[in-house]
Amino acid sequence: EVQLVQSGAAVKKPGESLKISCKASGYDFPIYWIGWVRQMPGKGLEWMGIIYPGDGDTRYSPSFQGQVTMSADTSISTAYLQWSSLKASDTAMYYCARHMGLSRRGAFEIWGQGTMVSVSS
Amino acid sequence: EIVMTQSPATLSVSLGEKATLSCRASQNVASDLAWFQQRPGQAPRLLMYDASTRATGIPARFSGSGSGTEFTLTISRLQSEDIAVYYCQQYNDWPPYSFGQGTKLEIK
């Protein structure tokens, strides 16, 4: 079964760093694009960016460029999303999702269960 | 950046009736358009891709149409489990592969 399992909820203070994970199983991890989607409380979906694990090619939405870093470790089939200095406005649910096909142009077919990040002093 | 606009923001439909949701792109996205369903407390689920192809396991009462800048998702006979927020997303030009703001579907 193709699956993405995300790390658990995180509670942090402003200024702290954080790295959340998305572990893939059931498919050839390096050859499918994986992306991240933010959903702030009560709001819609926002496309943050996407990474090709095979070579680390990463594309960020202009809204998130410089705010987060995406990475992937093919040895353990895991993608990551990290912050160096969290803000209260980073409070949201974060989803990882895998593209349907091998092309960079595609819909998110497989979704993780989401990781809730709460940032408060 | 391509802007996706969905209408209406909220749609009230009786059980068994047809629901029609719209999505407009600010520029031509060909057929590179997906629809997602998000039930309360759940992750989004892919319903349609390439504008009109149902994803695996999606019931036939869901259909998609359109190309270019105008798209429609139709639910032919609304069932209670269809109550959710629906999002469209273009994947023609990046970054970003932008989402619409969502349409909340509720029972009349």
Coordinates of N, CA and C in Angstrom, one line a residue:
Chain A
E1 N 0.8 -1.2 0.0 CA 0.0 0.0 0.0 C 0.9 1.3 0.0
V2 N 0.6 2.2 -0.9 CA 1.3 3.4 -1.0 C 0.8 4.3 0.2
Q3 N 1.8 4.9 0.9 CA 1.4 5.6 2.2 C 2.4 6.7 2.5
L4 N 1.9 7.8 3.1 CA 2.8 8.8 3.6 C 2.4 9.0 5.1
V5 N 3.3 8.8 6.0 CA 3.0 9.0 7.4 C 3.9 10.1 7.9
Q6 N 3.2 11.1 8.5 CA 3.8 12.3 9.0 C 4.1 12.2 10.5
S7 N 5.1 13.0 10.9 CA 5.5 13.1 12.3 C 4.3 13.7 13.1
G8 N 4.4 13.6 14.4 CA 3.3 14.1 15.3 C 3.3 15.6 15.5
A9 N 2.3 16.0 16.1 CA 2.1 17.4 16.4 C 3.2 18.0 17.1
A10 N 3.5 19.3 16.9 CA 4.6 20.0 17.5 C 4.1 21.3 18.1
V11 N 4.5 21.6 19.4 CA 4.2 22.8 20.1 C 5.5 23.5 20.3
K12 N 5.7 24.7 19.8 CA 6.9 25.5 19.8 C 6.7 26.9 20.2
K13 N 7.8 27.6 20.6 CA 7.8 29.0 20.9 C 8.4 29.8 19.7
P14 N 8.0 31.0 19.6 CA 8.5 31.9 18.5 C 10.1 31.9 18.6
G15 N 10.7 31.8 17.4 CA 12.1 31.8 17.4 C 12.8 30.5 17.4
E16 N 12.0 29.4 17.8 CA 12.6 28.1 17.9 C 12.6 27.5 16.4
S17 N 13.5 26.4 16.3 CA 13.5 25.7 15.0 C 12.7 24.5 15.1
L18 N 12.4 23.9 13.9 CA 11.5 22.7 13.8 C 11.8 22.1 12.5
K19 N 11.7 20.7 12.6 CA 11.8 19.9 11.3 C 10.8 18.8 11.5
I20 N 9.8 18.8 10.5 CA 8.8 17.8 10.5 C 9.1 16.8 9.4
S21 N 8.6 15.6 9.5 CA 8.9 14.6 8.5 C 7.7 13.9 7.9
C22 N 8.0 13.3 6.8 CA 6.9 12.6 6.0 C 7.6 11.3 5.4
K23 N 7.2 10.2 6.0 CA 7.9 8.9 5.6 C 7.0 8.2 4.6
A24 N 7.6 7.9 3.5 CA 6.9 7.2 2.4 C 7.1 5.7 2.4
S25 N 6.1 5.0 2.0 CA 6.3 3.5 1.8 C 5.4 3.0 0.7
G26 N 5.8 1.9 0.2 CA 5.0 1.3 -0.9 C 5.2 1.7 -2.3
Y27 N 6.2 2.5 -2.5 CA 6.6 2.9 -3.9 C 8.1 3.3 -3.9
D28 N 8.5 3.6 -5.1 CA 9.9 4.0 -5.4 C 10.1 5.5 -5.0
F29 N 10.5 5.8 -3.8 CA 10.5 7.1 -3.3 C 11.3 8.1 -4.1
P30 N 12.5 7.8 -4.7 CA 13.3 8.9 -5.4 C 12.6 9.4 -6.6
I31 N 11.7 8.7 -7.2 CA 11.3 9.1 -8.6 C 9.9 9.9 -8.6
Y32 N 9.3 10.1 -7.5 CA 8.1 10.9 -7.4 C 8.3 12.2 -6.7
W33 N 7.7 13.3 -7.3 CA 7.8 14.6 -6.6 C 6.9 14.5 -5.4
I34 N 7.4 15.1 -4.3 CA 6.6 15.3 -3.0 C 6.5 16.7 -2.7
G35 N 5.3 17.2 -2.3 CA 5.1 18.6 -2.0 C 4.6 18.8 -0.6
W36 N 4.5 20.0 -0.2 CA 4.0 20.4 1.1 C 2.9 21.4 0.9
V37 N 1.9 21.3 1.7 CA 0.7 22.2 1.7 C 0.4 22.7 3.1
R38 N 0.2 24.0 3.2 CA -0.2 24.6 4.5 C -1.7 24.8 4.5
Q39 N -2.2 24.6 5.7 CA -3.6 25.0 6.0 C -3.7 25.6 7.3
M40 N -3.9 26.9 7.3 CA -4.0 27.7 8.6 C -5.4 27.4 9.2
P41 N -5.5 27.6 10.5 CA -6.8 27.3 11.1 C -8.0 27.9 10.4
G42 N -8.9 27.1 10.0 CA -10.2 27.6 9.4 C -10.0 28.1 8.0
K43 N -8.8 27.9 7.4 CA -8.6 28.5 6.1 C -8.4 27.4 5.0
G44 N -8.0 27.9 3.8 CA -7.9 27.0 2.7 C -6.5 26.4 2.5
L45 N -6.3 25.7 1.4 CA -5.0 25.0 1.1 C -4.1 26.0 0.4
E46 N -2.8 25.9 0.8 CA -1.8 26.8 0.2 C -0.6 25.9 -0.3
W47 N -0.3 25.9 -1.5 CA 0.9 25.1 -2.1 C 2.2 25.8 -1.7
M48 N 3.0 25.1 -0.9 CA 4.2 25.7 -0.4 C 5.4 25.4 -1.3
G49 N 5.5 24.2 -1.9 CA 6.6 23.9 -2.7 C 6.7 22.4 -2.9
I50 N 7.7 22.0 -3.6 CA 7.8 20.6 -4.0 C 9.3 20.2 -4.2
I51 N 9.6 18.9 -3.9 CA 10.9 18.4 -4.1 C 10.9 17.1 -4.8
Y52 N 12.0 16.9 -5.7 CA 12.2 15.7 -6.3 C 13.3 15.0 -5.6
P53 N 12.9 13.9 -4.8 CA 13.9 13.3 -3.9 C 15.2 12.7 -4.6
G54 N 15.0 12.3 -5.9 CA 16.1 11.7 -6.6 C 17.3 12.6 -6.7
D55 N 17.1 13.9 -7.0 CA 18.2 14.8 -7.1 C 18.2 16.0 -6.3
G56 N 17.1 16.1 -5.4 CA 17.0 17.2 -4.5 C 16.4 18.5 -5.2
D57 N 16.1 18.5 -6.4 CA 15.5 19.6 -7.1 C 14.3 20.1 -6.3
T58 N 14.3 21.4 -5.9 CA 13.2 21.9 -5.1 C 12.7 23.2 -5.7
R59 N 11.4 23.4 -5.7 CA 10.8 24.6 -6.2 C 9.8 25.1 -5.1
Y60 N 10.0 26.4 -4.7 CA 9.2 27.0 -3.7 C 8.2 28.0 -4.2
S61 N 7.0 28.0 -3.6 CA 6.1 29.1 -3.9 C 6.8 30.4 -3.5
P62 N 6.7 31.5 -4.2 CA 7.3 32.8 -3.8 C 6.9 33.2 -2.4
S63 N 5.7 32.8 -2.0 CA 5.2 33.1 -0.6 C 6.0 32.4 0.5
F64 N 6.6 31.3 0.1 CA 7.3 30.5 1.2 C 8.8 30.5 0.9
Q65 N 9.3 31.0 -0.2 CA 10.8 31.1 -0.5 C 11.5 31.8 0.6
G66 N 12.5 31.2 1.2 CA 13.3 31.8 2.2 C 12.7 31.6 3.6
Q67 N 11.5 31.1 3.7 CA 10.8 31.0 5.0 C 10.9 29.5 5.5
V68 N 11.0 28.6 4.6 CA 11.1 27.2 5.0 C 12.2 26.5 4.1
T69 N 12.6 25.3 4.5 CA 13.5 24.5 3.7 C 12.9 23.1 3.6
M70 N 12.9 22.6 2.3 CA 12.5 21.3 2.0 C 13.7 20.4 1.7
S71 N 13.6 19.2 2.2 CA 14.7 18.3 1.9 C 14.2 16.9 1.9
A72 N 15.0 15.9 1.5 CA 14.6 14.5 1.4 C 15.8 13.6 1.6
D73 N 15.6 12.5 2.3 CA 16.6 11.5 2.5 C 16.2 10.2 1.9
T74 N 16.8 9.9 0.7 CA 16.3 8.7 0.0 C 16.7 7.4 0.7
S75 N 17.6 7.4 1.6 CA 18.0 6.2 2.2 C 17.0 5.7 3.2
I76 N 16.1 6.6 3.7 CA 15.0 6.2 4.6 C 13.7 6.7 4.1
S77 N 13.6 7.0 2.8 CA 12.4 7.4 2.1 C 11.6 8.4 2.9
T78 N 12.2 9.5 3.3 CA 11.6 10.5 4.1 C 11.8 11.9 3.6
A79 N 10.8 12.7 3.5 CA 10.9 14.1 3.1 C 10.7 14.9 4.4
Y80 N 11.3 16.1 4.4 CA 11.3 17.0 5.5 C 10.9 18.4 5.1
L81 N 10.3 19.1 6.1 CA 10.0 20.5 6.0 C 10.5 21.1 7.3
Q82 N 11.4 22.2 7.2 CA 12.0 22.8 8.4 C 11.9 24.3 8.4
W83 N 11.9 24.8 9.6 CA 12.0 26.2 9.9 C 13.2 26.5 10.8
S84 N 13.9 27.6 10.6 CA 15.0 27.9 11.4 C 14.6 28.9 12.6
S85 N 13.5 29.6 12.4 CA 13.0 30.5 13.4 C 11.5 30.7 13.2
L86 N 10.7 30.0 14.0 CA 9.3 30.0 13.9 C 8.7 31.3 14.3
K87 N 7.5 31.6 13.7 CA 6.7 32.7 14.1 C 5.3 32.2 14.5
A88 N 4.6 33.0 15.2 CA 3.2 32.6 15.5 C 2.4 32.4 14.3
S89 N 2.7 33.1 13.2 CA 1.9 33.0 12.0 C 2.2 31.6 11.3
D90 N 3.1 30.9 11.7 CA 3.4 29.5 11.2 C 2.5 28.5 11.8
T91 N 1.6 28.9 12.7 CA 0.7 27.9 13.3 C -0.3 27.5 12.2
A92 N -0.3 26.2 11.9 CA -1.1 25.6 10.9 C -1.0 24.1 10.9
M93 N -1.8 23.5 10.0 CA -1.7 22.1 9.7 C -0.8 22.0 8.4
Y94 N 0.1 21.1 8.4 CA 1.0 20.9 7.2 C 0.8 19.5 6.7
Y95 N 0.5 19.5 5.4 CA 0.4 18.2 4.7 C 1.5 17.9 3.8
C96 N 2.0 16.7 3.7 CA 2.9 16.3 2.6 C 2.0 15.5 1.6
A97 N 2.3 15.6 0.4 CA 1.5 14.9 -0.7 C 2.4 14.5 -1.8
R98 N 2.1 13.4 -2.4 CA 2.9 12.9 -3.5 C 2.2 13.1 -4.9
H99 N 3.0 13.4 -5.9 CA 2.4 13.6 -7.2 C 1.8 12.2 -7.7
M100 N 0.9 12.3 -8.6 CA 0.3 11.1 -9.2 C 1.2 10.4 -10.1
G101 N 1.9 11.1 -11.0 CA 2.8 10.4 -11.9 C 4.2 10.9 -11.7
L102 N 5.0 10.6 -12.7 CA 6.5 10.9 -12.6 C 6.8 12.3 -13.1
S103 N 5.9 12.9 -13.7 CA 6.1 14.3 -14.3 C 6.1 15.3 -13.2
R104 N 6.8 16.4 -13.4 CA 6.7 17.5 -12.4 C 5.3 18.2 -12.5
R105 N 4.6 17.9 -13.5 CA 3.3 18.5 -13.7 C 2.3 17.5 -13.4
G106 N 1.6 17.6 -12.2 CA 0.7 16.6 -11.8 C -0.1 17.0 -10.6
A107 N -1.1 16.2 -10.3 CA -2.0 16.4 -9.1 C -1.4 15.6 -7.9
F108 N -1.7 16.1 -6.8 CA -1.3 15.4 -5.5 C -2.3 14.2 -5.3
E109 N -1.8 13.0 -5.5 CA -2.7 11.8 -5.4 C -2.7 11.2 -4.0
I110 N -1.5 11.1 -3.4 CA -1.4 10.5 -2.1 C -1.1 11.6 -1.0
W111 N -1.8 11.6 0.1 CA -1.6 12.6 1.1 C -1.2 12.0 2.4
G112 N -0.4 12.7 3.2 CA -0.2 12.3 4.6 C -1.3 12.8 5.4
Q113 N -1.3 12.4 6.7 CA -2.4 12.7 7.6 C -2.3 14.1 8.2
G114 N -1.2 14.7 7.9 CA -1.1 16.1 8.4 C -0.3 16.2 9.7
T115 N 0.4 17.3 9.9 CA 1.2 17.6 11.1 C 0.7 18.9 11.6
M116 N 0.2 19.0 12.8 CA -0.2 20.3 13.4 C 0.9 20.9 14.0
V117 N 1.3 22.2 13.6 CA 2.3 22.9 14.3 C 1.7 24.1 15.0
S118 N 2.0 24.2 16.3 CA 1.4 25.4 17.1 C 2.6 26.2 17.6
V119 N 2.6 27.5 17.3 CA 3.7 28.3 17.8 C 3.1 29.4 18.7
S120 N 3.5 29.4 19.9 CA 2.9 30.4 20.9 C 3.9 30.7 22.0
S121 N 4.0 31.9 22.5 CA 4.8 32.2 23.6 C 4.2 31.9 24.9
Chain B
E1 N 2.0 34.5 -11.3 CA 1.3 33.5 -10.6 C -0.1 33.4 -11.0
I2 N -0.6 32.2 -11.3 CA -2.0 31.9 -11.7 C -2.9 32.0 -10.5
V3 N -3.9 32.7 -10.5 CA -4.9 32.8 -9.5 C -6.1 32.0 -9.8
M4 N -6.5 31.1 -8.9 CA -7.7 30.3 -9.1 C -8.8 30.9 -8.2
T5 N -10.0 31.1 -8.8 CA -11.2 31.6 -8.1 C -12.3 30.6 -8.2
Q6 N -12.8 30.3 -7.0 CA -13.9 29.3 -7.0 C -15.2 30.0 -6.6
S7 N -16.3 29.5 -7.1 CA -17.6 30.1 -6.8 C -18.7 28.9 -6.8
P8 N -19.7 29.1 -5.9 CA -19.8 30.1 -4.9 C -18.9 29.7 -3.7
A9 N -18.8 30.6 -2.7 CA -18.0 30.3 -1.5 C -18.7 29.2 -0.7
T10 N -20.1 29.2 -0.7 CA -20.9 28.2 0.0 C -22.0 27.8 -0.9
L11 N -22.3 26.5 -0.9 CA -23.4 26.0 -1.8 C -24.3 25.1 -1.0
S12 N -25.6 25.4 -1.0 CA -26.5 24.6 -0.2 C -27.4 23.8 -1.2
V13 N -27.4 22.5 -1.0 CA -28.1 21.6 -2.0 C -28.8 20.6 -1.2
S14 N -30.0 20.2 -1.6 CA -30.7 19.1 -1.0 C -30.2 17.8 -1.3
L15 N -30.3 16.8 -0.4 CA -29.9 15.5 -0.7 C -30.6 14.9 -1.9
G16 N -29.8 14.2 -2.8 CA -30.4 13.7 -4.0 C -30.4 14.7 -5.2
E17 N -30.1 15.9 -4.9 CA -30.1 16.9 -6.0 C -28.7 17.1 -6.5
K18 N -28.6 17.9 -7.6 CA -27.3 18.1 -8.3 C -26.6 19.3 -7.7
A19 N -25.3 19.2 -7.5 CA -24.5 20.3 -7.1 C -23.5 20.6 -8.2
T20 N -23.3 21.9 -8.5 CA -22.4 22.4 -9.5 C -21.5 23.4 -8.9
L21 N -20.2 23.1 -8.9 CA -19.2 24.0 -8.4 C -18.3 24.5 -9.5
S22 N -17.9 25.8 -9.4 CA -17.1 26.4 -10.5 C -15.7 26.8 -10.1
C23 N -14.8 26.8 -11.0 CA -13.4 27.2 -10.8 C -13.0 28.0 -12.0
R24 N -12.3 29.1 -11.8 CA -11.8 29.9 -12.9 C -10.4 30.2 -12.7
A25 N -9.6 30.1 -13.7 CA -8.2 30.4 -13.7 C -7.9 31.7 -14.3
S26 N -6.9 32.5 -13.8 CA -6.6 33.8 -14.3 C -5.9 33.8 -15.6
Q27 N -5.4 32.6 -16.0 CA -4.9 32.4 -17.4 C -5.0 31.0 -17.8
N28 N -4.8 30.7 -19.0 CA -5.0 29.4 -19.6 C -4.2 28.3 -18.9
V29 N -4.8 27.3 -18.3 CA -4.1 26.1 -17.7 C -4.4 24.8 -18.5
A30 N -4.9 25.0 -19.7 CA -5.2 23.8 -20.5 C -6.2 22.9 -19.7
S31 N -5.8 21.6 -19.6 CA -6.6 20.7 -18.7 C -5.9 20.3 -17.5
D32 N -4.9 21.0 -17.1 CA -4.1 20.7 -15.9 C -4.8 21.2 -14.7
L33 N -5.9 20.5 -14.3 CA -6.7 21.0 -13.2 C -7.2 19.8 -12.4
A34 N -7.1 19.9 -11.1 CA -7.5 18.8 -10.2 C -8.6 19.4 -9.3
W35 N -9.4 18.5 -8.8 CA -10.4 18.8 -7.7 C -10.1 17.9 -6.5
F36 N -10.2 18.5 -5.3 CA -10.0 17.8 -4.1 C -11.2 18.0 -3.2
Q37 N -11.5 17.0 -2.4 CA -12.5 17.0 -1.4 C -11.9 16.9 0.0
Q38 N -12.3 17.8 0.9 CA -11.8 17.8 2.3 C -12.9 17.8 3.2
R39 N -13.1 16.6 3.8 CA -14.1 16.5 4.9 C -13.6 17.0 6.2
P40 N -14.5 17.4 7.1 CA -14.0 18.0 8.4 C -13.0 17.1 9.1
G41 N -11.9 17.6 9.5 CA -10.9 16.9 10.3 C -10.1 15.9 9.5
Q42 N -10.2 15.9 8.2 CA -9.5 14.9 7.3 C -8.6 15.7 6.4
A43 N -7.6 14.9 5.9 CA -6.7 15.4 4.8 C -7.5 15.5 3.5
P44 N -7.1 16.3 2.6 CA -7.7 16.4 1.3 C -7.6 15.1 0.6
R45 N -8.6 14.8 -0.3 CA -8.6 13.6 -1.2 C -8.8 14.0 -2.6
L46 N -7.9 13.4 -3.5 CA -8.0 13.7 -4.9 C -9.3 13.1 -5.5
L47 N -10.1 14.0 -6.1 CA -11.3 13.5 -6.8 C -11.1 13.4 -8.3
M48 N -10.6 14.4 -8.9 CA -10.5 14.5 -10.4 C -9.1 15.0 -10.7
Y49 N -8.6 14.6 -11.9 CA -7.4 15.2 -12.4 C -7.5 15.3 -13.9
D50 N -6.6 16.1 -14.5 CA -6.7 16.4 -15.9 C -8.1 16.9 -16.3
A51 N -8.7 17.6 -15.3 CA -10.0 18.3 -15.5 C -11.2 17.4 -15.4
S52 N -11.1 16.2 -16.0 CA -12.3 15.3 -16.2 C -12.1 13.9 -15.9
T53 N -11.0 13.5 -15.4 CA -10.7 12.1 -15.1 C -10.9 11.8 -13.6
R54 N -11.7 10.8 -13.3 CA -11.9 10.5 -11.9 C -10.7 9.7 -11.3
A55 N -10.4 10.1 -10.1 CA -9.3 9.4 -9.4 C -9.8 8.0 -9.0
T56 N -8.9 7.1 -8.6 CA -9.2 5.8 -8.2 C -10.2 5.8 -7.1
G57 N -11.3 5.0 -7.2 CA -12.2 4.8 -6.2 C -13.3 5.9 -6.0
I58 N -13.2 6.9 -6.9 CA -14.2 8.0 -6.8 C -15.5 7.6 -7.5
P59 N -16.6 7.8 -6.9 CA -17.9 7.3 -7.5 C -18.3 8.1 -8.7
A60 N -19.0 7.4 -9.6 CA -19.4 8.0 -10.9 C -20.3 9.2 -10.8
R61 N -20.9 9.5 -9.6 CA -21.7 10.6 -9.5 C -20.9 12.0 -9.5
F62 N -19.6 11.8 -9.4 CA -18.7 13.0 -9.5 C -18.2 13.1 -11.0
S63 N -18.3 14.3 -11.6 CA -17.8 14.5 -12.9 C -17.2 15.9 -13.0
G64 N -16.2 16.0 -13.9 CA -15.5 17.2 -14.1 C -15.5 17.6 -15.5
S65 N -15.5 18.9 -15.8 CA -15.5 19.4 -17.2 C -14.8 20.7 -17.3
G66 N -14.5 21.1 -18.5 CA -13.8 22.4 -18.7 C -12.4 22.3 -19.2
S67 N -11.9 23.4 -19.7 CA -10.5 23.5 -20.2 C -10.2 25.0 -20.3
G68 N -8.9 25.3 -20.3 CA -8.5 26.7 -20.5 C -8.6 27.4 -19.2
T69 N -9.7 28.2 -19.0 CA -9.9 29.0 -17.8 C -11.1 28.7 -17.0
E70 N -12.0 27.9 -17.6 CA -13.3 27.7 -16.9 C -13.5 26.2 -16.7
F71 N -13.8 25.8 -15.4 CA -13.9 24.4 -15.0 C -15.1 24.2 -14.1
T72 N -15.7 23.0 -14.1 CA -16.9 22.7 -13.3 C -16.7 21.3 -12.7
L73 N -17.1 21.2 -11.5 CA -17.2 19.9 -10.8 C -18.7 19.7 -10.5
T74 N -19.3 18.6 -11.0 CA -20.7 18.3 -10.8 C -20.8 17.0 -9.9
I75 N -21.7 17.1 -8.9 CA -22.1 15.9 -8.1 C -23.5 15.7 -8.5
S76 N -23.8 14.6 -9.2 CA -25.1 14.4 -9.8 C -26.2 14.2 -8.8
R77 N -26.0 13.4 -7.7 CA -27.0 13.2 -6.7 C -26.4 13.3 -5.4
L78 N -26.5 14.4 -4.7 CA -25.8 14.6 -3.5 C -26.2 13.6 -2.4
Q79 N -25.1 13.1 -1.7 CA -25.3 12.2 -0.6 C -24.7 12.9 0.6
S80 N -25.1 12.4 1.8 CA -24.6 13.1 3.0 C -23.1 13.0 3.2
E81 N -22.5 12.0 2.7 CA -21.0 11.9 2.8 C -20.3 12.9 1.9
D82 N -21.0 13.6 1.0 CA -20.4 14.5 0.1 C -20.2 15.9 0.8
I83 N -20.7 16.1 2.0 CA -20.6 17.3 2.7 C -19.1 17.5 3.0
A84 N -18.6 18.6 2.5 CA -17.1 18.8 2.6 C -16.8 20.2 2.0
V85 N -15.5 20.6 2.0 CA -15.0 21.7 1.2 C -14.3 21.2 0.0
Y86 N -14.6 21.8 -1.1 CA -14.0 21.3 -2.4 C -13.0 22.4 -2.9
Y87 N -11.9 21.9 -3.3 CA -10.8 22.8 -3.8 C -10.4 22.4 -5.2
C88 N -10.2 23.4 -6.1 CA -9.6 23.2 -7.4 C -8.1 23.6 -7.3
Q89 N -7.3 23.0 -8.1 CA -5.9 23.3 -8.2 C -5.4 23.2 -9.6
Q90 N -4.6 24.2 -10.0 CA -4.0 24.1 -11.4 C -2.5 23.6 -11.2
Y91 N -2.1 22.8 -12.2 CA -0.7 22.3 -12.2 C -0.1 22.5 -13.5
N92 N -0.5 23.6 -14.2 CA 0.0 23.9 -15.5 C 1.3 24.7 -15.4
D93 N 1.3 25.7 -14.5 CA 2.5 26.6 -14.4 C 2.9 26.8 -13.0
W94 N 4.2 26.7 -12.7 CA 4.6 26.8 -11.3 C 5.9 27.7 -11.3
P95 N 6.3 28.0 -10.1 CA 5.6 27.9 -8.8 C 4.7 29.1 -8.6
P96 N 3.6 29.0 -7.9 CA 3.1 27.8 -7.3 C 2.1 27.0 -8.1
Y97 N 1.8 25.8 -7.8 CA 0.6 25.1 -8.4 C -0.6 25.5 -7.5
S98 N -1.2 26.6 -7.8 CA -2.1 27.3 -6.9 C -3.5 26.6 -6.7
F99 N -4.0 26.7 -5.5 CA -5.3 26.2 -5.2 C -6.3 27.4 -5.2
G100 N -7.6 27.0 -5.5 CA -8.7 28.0 -5.3 C -8.9 28.1 -3.8
Q101 N -9.8 29.0 -3.4 CA -10.0 29.3 -2.0 C -11.0 28.3 -1.4
G102 N -11.7 27.5 -2.2 CA -12.6 26.5 -1.7 C -14.0 26.8 -1.8
T103 N -14.9 25.8 -2.0 CA -16.3 25.9 -1.9 C -16.8 25.0 -0.8
K104 N -17.6 25.5 0.1 CA -18.1 24.7 1.2 C -19.5 24.2 0.7
L105 N -19.7 22.9 0.7 CA -20.9 22.3 0.3 C -21.7 21.8 1.5
E106 N -22.9 22.3 1.6 CA -23.7 22.0 2.8 C -25.1 21.5 2.3
I107 N -25.8 20.9 3.2 CA -27.1 20.3 2.9 C -28.2 21.4 3.2
K108 N -29.0 21.6 2.2 CA -30.1 22.6 2.3 C -31.2 22.0 3.3

